[in-house]
PDB file of C-alpha atoms in Angstrom:
ATOM      1  CA  MET A   1      18.732   4.294 -22.439  1.00 40.00           C
ATOM      2  CA  LYS A   2      17.824   1.817 -19.176  1.00 48.00           C
ATOM      3  CA  GLN A   3      15.182  -0.441 -19.806  1.00 51.00           C
ATOM      4  CA  LYS A   4      11.573   0.239 -19.815  1.00 55.00           C
ATOM      5  CA  LEU A   5       9.958  -1.260 -16.623  1.00 60.00           C
ATOM      6  CA  THR A   6       7.686  -4.359 -17.061  1.00 65.00           C
ATOM      7  CA  MET A   7       5.523  -6.828 -14.685  1.00 70.00           C
ATOM      8  CA  SER A   8       6.168 -10.352 -15.404  1.00 77.00           C
ATOM      9  CA  LEU A   9       3.499 -12.959 -14.581  1.00 79.00           C
ATOM     10  CA  SER A  10       4.807 -13.716 -11.206  1.00 84.00           C
ATOM     11  CA  ASP A  11       5.396 -10.269 -10.472  1.00 85.00           C
ATOM     12  CA  TRP A  12       1.332  -9.944 -11.320  1.00 85.00           C
ATOM     13  CA  LEU A  13       0.713 -13.046  -8.665  1.00 89.00           C
ATOM     14  CA  LEU A  14       2.403 -11.533  -6.005  1.00 90.00           C
ATOM     15  CA  ILE A  15       0.662  -7.625  -6.452  1.00 89.00           C
ATOM     16  CA  VAL A  16      -2.834  -9.658  -6.434  1.00 88.00           C
ATOM     17  CA  VAL A  17      -1.329 -11.438  -2.940  1.00 91.00           C
ATOM     18  CA  LEU A  18      -0.133  -7.896  -1.654  1.00 90.00           C
ATOM     19  CA  SER A  19      -3.672  -6.312  -2.405  1.00 87.00           C
ATOM     20  CA  ILE A  20      -5.490  -9.064  -0.375  1.00 87.00           C
ATOM     21  CA  PHE A  21      -2.851  -8.490   2.752  1.00 90.00           C
ATOM     22  CA  TRP A  22      -3.271  -4.706   2.709  1.00 84.00           C
ATOM     23  CA  GLY A  23      -7.104  -4.922   2.073  1.00 78.00           C
ATOM     24  CA  GLY A  24      -7.111  -6.868   5.448  1.00 79.00           C
ATOM     25  CA  SER A  25      -5.532  -4.066   6.850  1.00 79.00           C
ATOM     26  CA  PHE A  26      -8.258  -1.520   6.647  1.00 72.00           C
ATOM     27  CA  PHE A  27     -10.786  -4.142   8.214  1.00 76.00           C
ATOM     28  CA  PHE A  28      -7.716  -5.031  11.014  1.00 84.00           C
ATOM     29  CA  ALA A  29      -7.458  -1.508  12.149  1.00 82.00           C
ATOM     30  CA  GLY A  30     -11.356  -0.389  11.689  1.00 78.00           C
ATOM     31  CA  ILE A  31     -11.596  -3.077  14.615  1.00 84.00           C
ATOM     32  CA  ALA A  32      -8.255  -2.315  16.570  1.00 89.00           C
ATOM     33  CA  VAL A  33      -8.659   1.586  15.915  1.00 85.00           C
ATOM     34  CA  GLN A  34     -11.838   1.309  18.288  1.00 87.00           C
ATOM     35  CA  GLU A  35      -9.988   0.853  21.076  1.00 93.00           C
ATOM     36  CA  ILE A  36      -6.415   1.533  20.636  1.00 92.00           C
ATOM     37  CA  PRO A  37      -5.082   5.523  19.820  1.00 90.00           C
ATOM     38  CA  PRO A  38      -3.903   5.663  16.171  1.00 86.00           C
ATOM     39  CA  PHE A  39      -0.493   6.884  17.548  1.00 88.00           C
ATOM     40  CA  SER A  40      -0.215   3.700  19.925  1.00 92.00           C
ATOM     41  CA  LEU A  41      -1.759   1.341  17.184  1.00 91.00           C
ATOM     42  CA  ALA A  42       0.223   2.518  14.450  1.00 90.00           C
ATOM     43  CA  PHE A  43       3.360   2.147  16.804  1.00 94.00           C
ATOM     44  CA  ALA A  44       2.257  -1.634  17.824  1.00 94.00           C
ATOM     45  CA  ARG A  45       2.098  -2.415  14.282  1.00 93.00           C
ATOM     46  CA  VAL A  46       5.709  -1.609  13.474  1.00 94.00           C
ATOM     47  CA  ALA A  47       7.157  -2.635  16.619  1.00 96.00           C
ATOM     48  CA  LEU A  48       5.459  -6.006  16.055  1.00 97.00           C
ATOM     49  CA  ALA A  49       6.416  -5.879  12.281  1.00 96.00           C
ATOM     50  CA  ALA A  50       9.496  -5.261  13.467  1.00 96.00           C
ATOM     51  CA  LEU A  51      10.300  -8.045  15.448  1.00 96.00           C
ATOM     52  CA  ILE A  52       8.885 -10.251  13.263  1.00 96.00           C
ATOM     53  CA  LEU A  53      11.270  -9.710  10.476  1.00 95.00           C
ATOM     54  CA  ALA A  54      14.367  -9.297  12.916  1.00 93.00           C
ATOM     55  CA  VAL A  55      13.990 -12.867  14.085  1.00 94.00           C
ATOM     56  CA  TYR A  56      12.766 -13.875  10.430  1.00 94.00           C
ATOM     57  CA  ALA A  57      16.663 -12.349   8.860  1.00 92.00           C
ATOM     58  CA  ARG A  58      18.341 -13.740  12.059  1.00 91.00           C
ATOM     59  CA  ALA A  59      16.590 -17.212  11.702  1.00 93.00           C
ATOM     60  CA  VAL A  60      17.780 -17.302   7.730  1.00 92.00           C
ATOM     61  CA  GLY A  61      21.253 -15.668   8.489  1.00 93.00           C
ATOM     62  CA  LEU A  62      20.848 -12.149   7.355  1.00 91.00           C
ATOM     63  CA  SER A  63      22.031  -9.179   9.077  1.00 90.00           C
ATOM     64  CA  LEU A  64      21.164  -5.212   9.762  1.00 89.00           C
ATOM     65  CA  PRO A  65      23.193  -2.767   7.400  1.00 89.00           C
ATOM     66  CA  PRO A  66      26.115  -1.598   9.609  1.00 88.00           C
ATOM     67  CA  PHE A  67      25.670   1.768  11.376  1.00 84.00           C
ATOM     68  CA  GLY A  68      26.200   4.417   8.521  1.00 86.00           C
ATOM     69  CA  PRO A  69      24.979   6.820   5.794  1.00 88.00           C
ATOM     70  CA  ILE A  70      22.335   4.164   4.914  1.00 91.00           C
ATOM     71  CA  TRP A  71      20.563   4.978   7.661  1.00 94.00           C
ATOM     72  CA  GLY A  72      19.659   8.525   6.625  1.00 94.00           C
ATOM     73  CA  PRO A  73      17.781   7.394   3.770  1.00 95.00           C
ATOM     74  CA  LEU A  74      16.109   4.400   5.554  1.00 95.00           C
ATOM     75  CA  ALA A  75      15.022   6.726   7.947  1.00 95.00           C
ATOM     76  CA  ILE A  76      13.309   9.004   5.662  1.00 96.00           C
ATOM     77  CA  MET A  77      11.440   5.750   4.248  1.00 96.00           C
ATOM     78  CA  ALA A  78      10.032   4.836   7.212  1.00 95.00           C
ATOM     79  CA  VAL A  79       8.881   8.473   7.659  1.00 95.00           C
ATOM     80  CA  LEU A  80       7.123   8.505   4.287  1.00 95.00           C
ATOM     81  CA  ASN A  81       5.974   4.664   4.086  1.00 92.00           C
ATOM     82  CA  ASN A  82       5.300   4.112   7.922  1.00 91.00           C
ATOM     83  CA  VAL A  83       5.453   7.086  10.596  1.00 91.00           C
ATOM     84  CA  ALA A  84       3.348   9.430   8.026  1.00 93.00           C
ATOM     85  CA  PRO A  85       0.672   7.399   6.217  1.00 90.00           C
ATOM     86  CA  PHE A  86       0.250   5.058   9.474  1.00 85.00           C
ATOM     87  CA  THR A  87      -0.882   7.909  11.726  1.00 87.00           C
ATOM     88  CA  LEU A  88      -2.365   9.899   9.020  1.00 90.00           C
ATOM     89  CA  ILE A  89      -5.020   6.771   7.880  1.00 85.00           C
ATOM     90  CA  PHE A  90      -5.591   5.488  11.258  1.00 80.00           C
ATOM     91  CA  TRP A  91      -6.560   8.801  12.436  1.00 87.00           C
ATOM     92  CA  SER A  92      -8.624   9.581   9.250  1.00 86.00           C
ATOM     93  CA  GLN A  93     -10.340   6.008  10.214  1.00 77.00           C
ATOM     94  CA  THR A  94     -12.131   7.388  13.253  1.00 80.00           C
ATOM     95  CA  HIS A  95     -13.810  10.106  11.178  1.00 82.00           C
ATOM     96  CA  ILE A  96     -14.731   9.105   8.099  1.00 78.00           C
ATOM     97  CA  PRO A  97     -15.761   5.224   6.648  1.00 71.00           C
ATOM     98  CA  GLY A  98     -13.404   2.520   5.272  1.00 66.00           C
ATOM     99  CA  GLY A  99     -15.560   3.097   1.400  1.00 66.00           C
ATOM    100  CA  LEU A 100     -14.417   6.653   1.318  1.00 72.00           C
ATOM    101  CA  ALA A 101     -11.070   6.076   2.911  1.00 75.00           C
ATOM    102  CA  SER A 102     -10.420   3.055  -0.023  1.00 73.00           C
ATOM    103  CA  ILE A 103     -11.376   5.522  -2.904  1.00 76.00           C
ATOM    104  CA  LEU A 104      -8.898   7.895  -1.347  1.00 80.00           C
ATOM    105  CA  ASN A 105      -6.298   5.310  -1.051  1.00 80.00           C
ATOM    106  CA  ALA A 106      -6.838   4.710  -4.498  1.00 80.00           C
ATOM    107  CA  THR A 107      -5.710   7.753  -5.746  1.00 83.00           C
ATOM    108  CA  THR A 108      -1.861   6.276  -5.011  1.00 85.00           C
ATOM    109  CA  PRO A 109      -0.875   5.324  -8.422  1.00 83.00           C
ATOM    110  CA  LEU A 110      -2.379   8.667  -9.480  1.00 82.00           C
ATOM    111  CA  PHE A 111       0.121  10.359  -7.820  1.00 87.00           C
ATOM    112  CA  THR A 112       2.979   7.696  -7.574  1.00 86.00           C
ATOM    113  CA  ILE A 113       2.659   7.926 -12.357  1.00 83.00           C
ATOM    114  CA  ILE A 114       3.055  11.938 -12.074  1.00 85.00           C
ATOM    115  CA  VAL A 115       6.474  11.760  -9.334  1.00 88.00           C
ATOM    116  CA  ALA A 116       7.850   8.645 -10.970  1.00 86.00           C
ATOM    117  CA  HIS A 117       7.510  10.663 -14.391  1.00 85.00           C
ATOM    118  CA  PHE A 118       9.725  13.702 -13.010  1.00 87.00           C
ATOM    119  CA  ALA A 119      12.107  11.444 -10.883  1.00 85.00           C
ATOM    120  CA  THR A 120      12.550   8.580 -12.703  1.00 82.00           C
ATOM    121  CA  THR A 121      14.042   7.465 -16.326  1.00 79.00           C
ATOM    122  CA  ASP A 122      12.746   4.301 -16.925  1.00 73.00           C
ATOM    123  CA  ASP A 123       8.795   4.948 -15.184  1.00 74.00           C
ATOM    124  CA  ARG A 124       7.487   7.395 -17.378  1.00 78.00           C
ATOM    125  CA  ILE A 125       3.852   8.529 -18.053  1.00 78.00           C
ATOM    126  CA  THR A 126       2.684   7.050 -21.519  1.00 80.00           C
ATOM    127  CA  PRO A 127      -1.374   7.551 -23.065  1.00 83.00           C
ATOM    128  CA  ALA A 128      -1.965   3.909 -22.539  1.00 81.00           C
ATOM    129  CA  ARG A 129      -0.725   4.131 -18.345  1.00 79.00           C
ATOM    130  CA  LEU A 130      -2.994   7.336 -18.418  1.00 83.00           C
ATOM    131  CA  ALA A 131      -5.950   5.861 -19.716  1.00 84.00           C
ATOM    132  CA  GLY A 132      -5.684   2.900 -17.871  1.00 83.00           C
ATOM    133  CA  LEU A 133      -5.033   4.715 -14.411  1.00 83.00           C
ATOM    134  CA  ALA A 134      -8.444   6.388 -15.478  1.00 86.00           C
ATOM    135  CA  ALA A 135     -10.363   3.210 -16.213  1.00 86.00           C
ATOM    136  CA  GLY A 136      -9.117   1.808 -13.126  1.00 84.00           C
ATOM    137  CA  PHE A 137     -10.295   4.442 -10.910  1.00 85.00           C
ATOM    138  CA  VAL A 138     -13.467   4.526 -12.193  1.00 86.00           C
ATOM    139  CA  GLY A 139     -13.659   0.512 -11.416  1.00 84.00           C
ATOM    140  CA  VAL A 140     -13.149   1.850  -7.705  1.00 82.00           C
ATOM    141  CA  LEU A 141     -15.421   3.999  -7.375  1.00 81.00           C
ATOM    142  CA  ILE A 142     -18.002   1.651  -9.079  1.00 84.00           C
ATOM    143  CA  VAL A 143     -16.829  -1.366  -7.048  1.00 80.00           C
ATOM    144  CA  ILE A 144     -17.326   0.622  -3.459  1.00 75.00           C
ATOM    145  CA  GLY A 145     -20.349   2.020  -4.728  1.00 76.00           C
ATOM    146  CA  PRO A 146     -21.896   5.863  -4.890  1.00 71.00           C
ATOM    147  CA  ASP A 147     -22.879   5.517  -1.294  1.00 72.00           C
ATOM    148  CA  ALA A 148     -19.113   6.263  -0.339  1.00 67.00           C
ATOM    149  CA  LEU A 149     -19.104   9.447  -2.661  1.00 65.00           C
ATOM    150  CA  ARG A 150     -21.930  11.065  -0.405  1.00 70.00           C
ATOM    151  CA  GLU A 151     -19.280  11.620   2.856  1.00 65.00           C
ATOM    152  CA  LEU A 152     -17.025  13.884   0.247  1.00 65.00           C
ATOM    153  CA  GLY A 153     -16.542  17.029   1.921  1.00 63.00           C
ATOM    154  CA  VAL A 154     -18.042  16.017   5.386  1.00 68.00           C
ATOM    155  CA  ASN A 155     -15.074  15.414   7.847  1.00 75.00           C
ATOM    156  CA  VAL A 156     -12.632  17.077   5.348  1.00 83.00           C
ATOM    157  CA  LEU A 157      -9.319  17.391   7.225  1.00 88.00           C
ATOM    158  CA  ALA A 158      -9.996  13.353   7.713  1.00 86.00           C
ATOM    159  CA  GLN A 159     -10.368  13.365   3.611  1.00 84.00           C
ATOM    160  CA  LEU A 160      -7.314  15.472   3.577  1.00 89.00           C
ATOM    161  CA  ALA A 161      -5.365  13.300   5.624  1.00 91.00           C
ATOM    162  CA  SER A 162      -5.966  10.041   4.029  1.00 87.00           C
ATOM    163  CA  LEU A 163      -4.804  11.843   0.692  1.00 89.00           C
ATOM    164  CA  LEU A 164      -1.663  13.027   2.322  1.00 94.00           C
ATOM    165  CA  ALA A 165      -1.346   9.318   2.940  1.00 92.00           C
ATOM    166  CA  ALA A 166      -1.651   8.738  -0.768  1.00 90.00           C
ATOM    167  CA  ILE A 167       0.984  11.109  -1.541  1.00 93.00           C
ATOM    168  CA  CYS A 168       3.388   9.779   1.030  1.00 94.00           C
ATOM    169  CA  TYR A 169       3.170   6.337  -0.718  1.00 92.00           C
ATOM    170  CA  ALA A 170       3.475   7.513  -4.025  1.00 90.00           C
ATOM    171  CA  VAL A 171       6.854   9.468  -2.571  1.00 94.00           C
ATOM    172  CA  SER A 172       8.124   6.625  -1.177  1.00 93.00           C
ATOM    173  CA  GLY A 173       7.408   4.137  -3.401  1.00 89.00           C
ATOM    174  CA  VAL A 174       9.768   5.946  -5.973  1.00 90.00           C
ATOM    175  CA  TYR A 175      12.167   6.821  -2.979  1.00 92.00           C
ATOM    176  CA  GLY A 176      12.173   3.485  -2.474  1.00 89.00           C
ATOM    177  CA  ARG A 177      13.439   2.081  -5.682  1.00 87.00           C
ATOM    178  CA  ARG A 178      16.966   2.864  -3.446  1.00 88.00           C
ATOM    179  CA  PHE A 179      17.263   0.091  -1.947  1.00 90.00           C
ATOM    180  CA  ARG A 180      16.498  -2.589  -4.879  1.00 84.00           C
ATOM    181  CA  ASP A 181      20.754  -3.739  -4.027  1.00 84.00           C
ATOM    182  CA  LEU A 182      19.021  -4.922  -0.265  1.00 88.00           C
ATOM    183  CA  LEU A 183      16.815  -7.783   0.088  1.00 90.00           C
ATOM    184  CA  PRO A 184      13.789  -7.245   1.020  1.00 90.00           C
ATOM    185  CA  ALA A 185      13.930  -8.632   4.516  1.00 92.00           C
ATOM    186  CA  VAL A 186      16.983  -6.366   5.568  1.00 93.00           C
ATOM    187  CA  VAL A 187      15.840  -3.227   4.316  1.00 93.00           C
ATOM    188  CA  SER A 188      11.832  -4.581   5.707  1.00 93.00           C
ATOM    189  CA  ALA A 189      12.900  -4.735   8.902  1.00 94.00           C
ATOM    190  CA  SER A 190      15.381  -1.805   9.353  1.00 95.00           C
ATOM    191  CA  ILE A 191      13.185   0.588   7.681  1.00 95.00           C
ATOM    192  CA  LEU A 192      10.482  -0.754  10.300  1.00 95.00           C
ATOM    193  CA  ILE A 193      13.097  -0.617  13.586  1.00 95.00           C
ATOM    194  CA  VAL A 194      13.240   2.937  12.673  1.00 95.00           C
ATOM    195  CA  SER A 195       9.554   3.509  12.500  1.00 95.00           C
ATOM    196  CA  THR A 196       9.619   1.900  15.893  1.00 96.00           C
ATOM    197  CA  ILE A 197      12.037   4.849  17.027  1.00 95.00           C
ATOM    198  CA  MET A 198      10.298   7.650  15.856  1.00 95.00           C
ATOM    199  CA  LEU A 199       6.867   6.532  16.581  1.00 94.00           C
ATOM    200  CA  LEU A 200       7.493   5.464  20.613  1.00 95.00           C
ATOM    201  CA  PRO A 201       7.744   9.291  21.643  1.00 94.00           C
ATOM    202  CA  LEU A 202       4.942   9.940  19.376  1.00 90.00           C
ATOM    203  CA  ALA A 203       3.014   7.401  21.118  1.00 92.00           C
ATOM    204  CA  ALA A 204       3.702   8.221  24.720  1.00 93.00           C
ATOM    205  CA  TYR A 205       3.140  12.016  24.492  1.00 91.00           C
ATOM    206  CA  ALA A 206      -0.111  12.201  22.646  1.00 87.00           C
ATOM    207  CA  ASP A 207      -1.766   9.112  23.534  1.00 89.00           C
ATOM    208  CA  ARG A 208      -0.380   8.236  27.231  1.00 91.00           C
ATOM    209  CA  PRO A 209      -1.497   4.503  26.281  1.00 88.00           C
ATOM    210  CA  TRP A 210      -0.481   3.655  30.007  1.00 88.00           C
ATOM    211  CA  THR A 211      -3.439   5.380  31.318  1.00 91.00           C
ATOM    212  CA  LEU A 212      -5.517   3.737  28.790  1.00 89.00           C
ATOM    213  CA  PRO A 213      -7.725   0.230  29.570  1.00 92.00           C
ATOM    214  CA  MET A 214      -6.601  -2.801  28.137  1.00 93.00           C
ATOM    215  CA  PRO A 215      -7.918  -3.483  24.986  1.00 93.00           C
ATOM    216  CA  SER A 216     -10.121  -6.752  24.285  1.00 95.00           C
ATOM    217  CA  GLY A 217      -9.164  -9.498  22.565  1.00 94.00           C
ATOM    218  CA  GLY A 218     -10.376  -8.905  19.573  1.00 92.00           C
ATOM    219  CA  ALA A 219      -8.376  -5.676  19.499  1.00 93.00           C
ATOM    220  CA  LEU A 220      -5.544  -7.266  20.273  1.00 95.00           C
ATOM    221  CA  VAL A 221      -5.500 -10.018  17.485  1.00 95.00           C
ATOM    222  CA  ALA A 222      -6.442  -7.542  14.969  1.00 92.00           C
ATOM    223  CA  THR A 223      -3.274  -5.491  15.688  1.00 95.00           C
ATOM    224  CA  LEU A 224      -1.145  -8.750  15.500  1.00 96.00           C
ATOM    225  CA  ALA A 225      -2.919  -9.481  12.488  1.00 94.00           C
ATOM    226  CA  LEU A 226      -2.346  -6.111  10.941  1.00 94.00           C
ATOM    227  CA  ALA A 227       1.956  -6.330  12.283  1.00 95.00           C
ATOM    228  CA  ALA A 228       2.239 -10.387  10.894  1.00 96.00           C
ATOM    229  CA  ILE A 229       0.137 -10.155   8.137  1.00 94.00           C
ATOM    230  CA  SER A 230      -0.861  -6.778   6.408  1.00 92.00           C
ATOM    231  CA  THR A 231       3.196  -5.415   7.485  1.00 93.00           C
ATOM    232  CA  ALA A 232       5.584  -7.751   7.914  1.00 95.00           C
ATOM    233  CA  VAL A 233       4.721 -10.553   5.050  1.00 95.00           C
ATOM    234  CA  ALA A 234       3.521  -7.745   2.944  1.00 94.00           C
ATOM    235  CA  TYR A 235       6.658  -5.716   3.532  1.00 93.00           C
ATOM    236  CA  LEU A 236       8.727  -8.550   1.413  1.00 93.00           C
ATOM    237  CA  ILE A 237       5.912  -8.687  -1.117  1.00 93.00           C
ATOM    238  CA  TYR A 238       6.329  -4.527  -1.426  1.00 89.00           C
ATOM    239  CA  PHE A 239       9.957  -4.467  -1.817  1.00 89.00           C
ATOM    240  CA  ARG A 240      10.686  -7.537  -4.005  1.00 88.00           C
ATOM    241  CA  VAL A 241       8.040  -6.064  -6.182  1.00 87.00           C
ATOM    242  CA  LEU A 242       9.377  -2.823  -6.281  1.00 86.00           C
ATOM    243  CA  ALA A 243      13.177  -3.363  -7.300  1.00 81.00           C
ATOM    244  CA  ARG A 244      11.963  -5.545 -10.426  1.00 80.00           C
ATOM    245  CA  ALA A 245       8.907  -3.304 -12.061  1.00 78.00           C
ATOM    246  CA  GLY A 246       8.876   0.049 -10.351  1.00 77.00           C
ATOM    247  CA  ALA A 247       6.558   2.065  -8.099  1.00 76.00           C
ATOM    248  CA  THR A 248       3.939   2.813 -10.399  1.00 73.00           C
ATOM    249  CA  ASN A 249       3.093  -0.880 -11.443  1.00 77.00           C
ATOM    250  CA  LEU A 250       3.639  -1.834  -8.023  1.00 79.00           C
ATOM    251  CA  LEU A 251       1.137   1.035  -6.454  1.00 75.00           C
ATOM    252  CA  LEU A 252      -1.537  -0.253  -9.221  1.00 79.00           C
ATOM    253  CA  VAL A 253      -1.930  -2.903  -5.931  1.00 83.00           C
ATOM    254  CA  THR A 254      -4.234  -0.277  -4.403  1.00 80.00           C
ATOM    255  CA  PHE A 255      -6.651  -0.813  -7.110  1.00 81.00           C
ATOM    256  CA  LEU A 256      -7.046  -4.294  -6.227  1.00 83.00           C
ATOM    257  CA  ILE A 257      -7.308  -3.527  -2.516  1.00 80.00           C
ATOM    258  CA  PRO A 258     -11.541  -2.981  -2.598  1.00 78.00           C
ATOM    259  CA  VAL A 259     -11.719  -6.055  -4.824  1.00 80.00           C
ATOM    260  CA  SER A 260     -10.137  -7.913  -2.598  1.00 78.00           C
ATOM    261  CA  ALA A 261     -12.301  -6.812  -0.033  1.00 73.00           C
ATOM    262  CA  ILE A 262     -15.330  -7.462  -1.889  1.00 75.00           C
ATOM    263  CA  LEU A 263     -14.478 -10.999  -2.640  1.00 77.00           C
ATOM    264  CA  LEU A 264     -13.490 -12.237   0.751  1.00 70.00           C
ATOM    265  CA  GLY A 265     -16.755 -10.308   1.925  1.00 68.00           C
ATOM    266  CA  ALA A 266     -18.585 -12.926  -0.027  1.00 73.00           C
ATOM    267  CA  LEU A 267     -16.473 -16.017   0.408  1.00 74.00           C
ATOM    268  CA  PHE A 268     -16.013 -15.625   4.380  1.00 67.00           C
ATOM    269  CA  LEU A 269     -19.023 -13.149   5.345  1.00 61.00           C
ATOM    270  CA  GLY A 270     -21.833 -14.627   3.150  1.00 70.00           C
ATOM    271  CA  GLU A 271     -22.018 -10.991   1.693  1.00 68.00           C
ATOM    272  CA  THR A 272     -23.526 -10.689  -1.769  1.00 75.00           C
ATOM    273  CA  LEU A 273     -21.962  -9.642  -5.267  1.00 77.00           C
ATOM    274  CA  GLU A 274     -24.158  -7.351  -7.021  1.00 81.00           C
ATOM    275  CA  LEU A 275     -24.208  -6.484 -10.972  1.00 84.00           C
ATOM    276  CA  ARG A 276     -21.967  -3.454 -10.177  1.00 83.00           C
ATOM    277  CA  HIS A 277     -19.120  -5.087  -8.483  1.00 81.00           C
ATOM    278  CA  PHE A 278     -18.399  -6.968 -11.480  1.00 86.00           C
ATOM    279  CA  VAL A 279     -19.042  -3.834 -13.686  1.00 88.00           C
ATOM    280  CA  GLY A 280     -16.197  -2.429 -11.824  1.00 83.00           C
ATOM    281  CA  MET A 281     -14.023  -5.221 -11.737  1.00 83.00           C
ATOM    282  CA  GLY A 282     -14.021  -5.427 -15.379  1.00 85.00           C
ATOM    283  CA  ALA A 283     -12.931  -1.985 -15.545  1.00 85.00           C
ATOM    284  CA  ILE A 284      -9.770  -2.502 -13.102  1.00 84.00           C
ATOM    285  CA  ALA A 285      -8.955  -5.261 -15.234  1.00 82.00           C
ATOM    286  CA  LEU A 286      -9.099  -3.374 -18.153  1.00 82.00           C
ATOM    287  CA  GLY A 287      -7.471  -0.394 -16.390  1.00 81.00           C
ATOM    288  CA  LEU A 288      -4.577  -2.963 -15.651  1.00 80.00           C
ATOM    289  CA  ALA A 289      -4.296  -4.722 -18.911  1.00 78.00           C
ATOM    290  CA  ALA A 290      -4.049  -0.869 -20.953  1.00 78.00           C
ATOM    291  CA  ILE A 291      -1.080   0.035 -18.155  1.00 72.00           C
ATOM    292  CA  ASP A 292       0.662  -3.598 -18.250  1.00 68.00           C
ATOM    293  CA  GLY A 293       1.062  -3.412 -22.457  1.00 67.00           C
ATOM    294  CA  ARG A 294       0.787  -6.813 -22.920  1.00 62.00           C
ATOM    295  CA  PRO A 295      -3.001  -7.291 -24.849  1.00 62.00           C
ATOM    296  CA  GLN A 296      -2.120  -4.542 -26.911  1.00 65.00           C
ATOM    297  CA  ARG A 297       1.270  -5.801 -28.082  1.00 64.00           C
ATOM    298  CA  ALA A 298      -0.291  -9.401 -28.815  1.00 60.00           C
ATOM    299  CA  PHE A 299      -3.072  -7.440 -30.332  1.00 60.00           C
ATOM    300  CA  SER A 300      -0.893  -6.061 -32.567  1.00 67.00           C
ATOM    301  CA  GLN A 301       1.441  -8.864 -33.439  1.00 67.00           C
ATOM    302  CA  LEU A 302      -1.898 -10.389 -34.365  1.00 63.00           C
ATOM    303  CA  LEU A 303      -2.861  -7.995 -37.032  1.00 65.00           C
ATOM    304  CA  ARG A 304       0.997  -7.817 -38.337  1.00 68.00           C
ATOM    305  CA  ALA A 305       0.582 -11.617 -38.773  1.00 67.00           C
ATOM    306  CA  ARG A 306      -2.320 -11.363 -41.025  1.00 67.00           C
ATOM    307  CA  ALA A 307      -1.015  -7.709 -43.220  1.00 59.00           C
TER     308      ALA A 307
END
């Protein structure tokens, strides 16, 4: 029997950092996609991130896996975690508001727990996890607000694209555990290089970027931030936590992304926090505590000690 996957304090801290980096991706993409078509933006994101991680790996003395059977699974991971979801999300963001996109993205843990239950032996569904996932998803709905739900049923194809991206992330989270023996920098750089090769012909055929006007400085800076912060650095965190805590625990980050976006807006943009934001954050915290299990175990031990 394999030991059940758990989350350490350092894993939770890394997930919080990852939520900030990935929360920023919606902001950066929202700026860049106004001037850069979806396929071209997805290509620029992975190409720049691949270059950054390849340089980093070289600087610390790491090398990519030799050409062989390992590159087949890496190519599958590239499709599931980069090529398909990036393109789907960027395209959907040209048709639906960011709030609704965040809600649909927050379904990722719901799909992940189903995939992981049937595909693994140590990442299974439990009543506590189901209750925690329900509480977390309700918290996301409360944080983002009811206005986003009014867009449901409008631009259905774009909404389905966001849901399909969430499913891709769920499957990739489970599939990516096979790379746990590779260092995060190595597997991240390898997957991003494969993604770049795949997206190049798609971007050239679909967008003909050489015929488009030069993007503004703001769009270029947003693209660079999307690649460096929300992809290159985020991937190092992603594969480290995935190897230690499993897909279901890792992809709880999507519950925290809206919280990060709200708090960043309050800190740096002067946005006002409303009562519903605190209520929603509380629901998300309860959900994460239920999934983590340590508060329940501590309470049970306290009761046994007093008995």
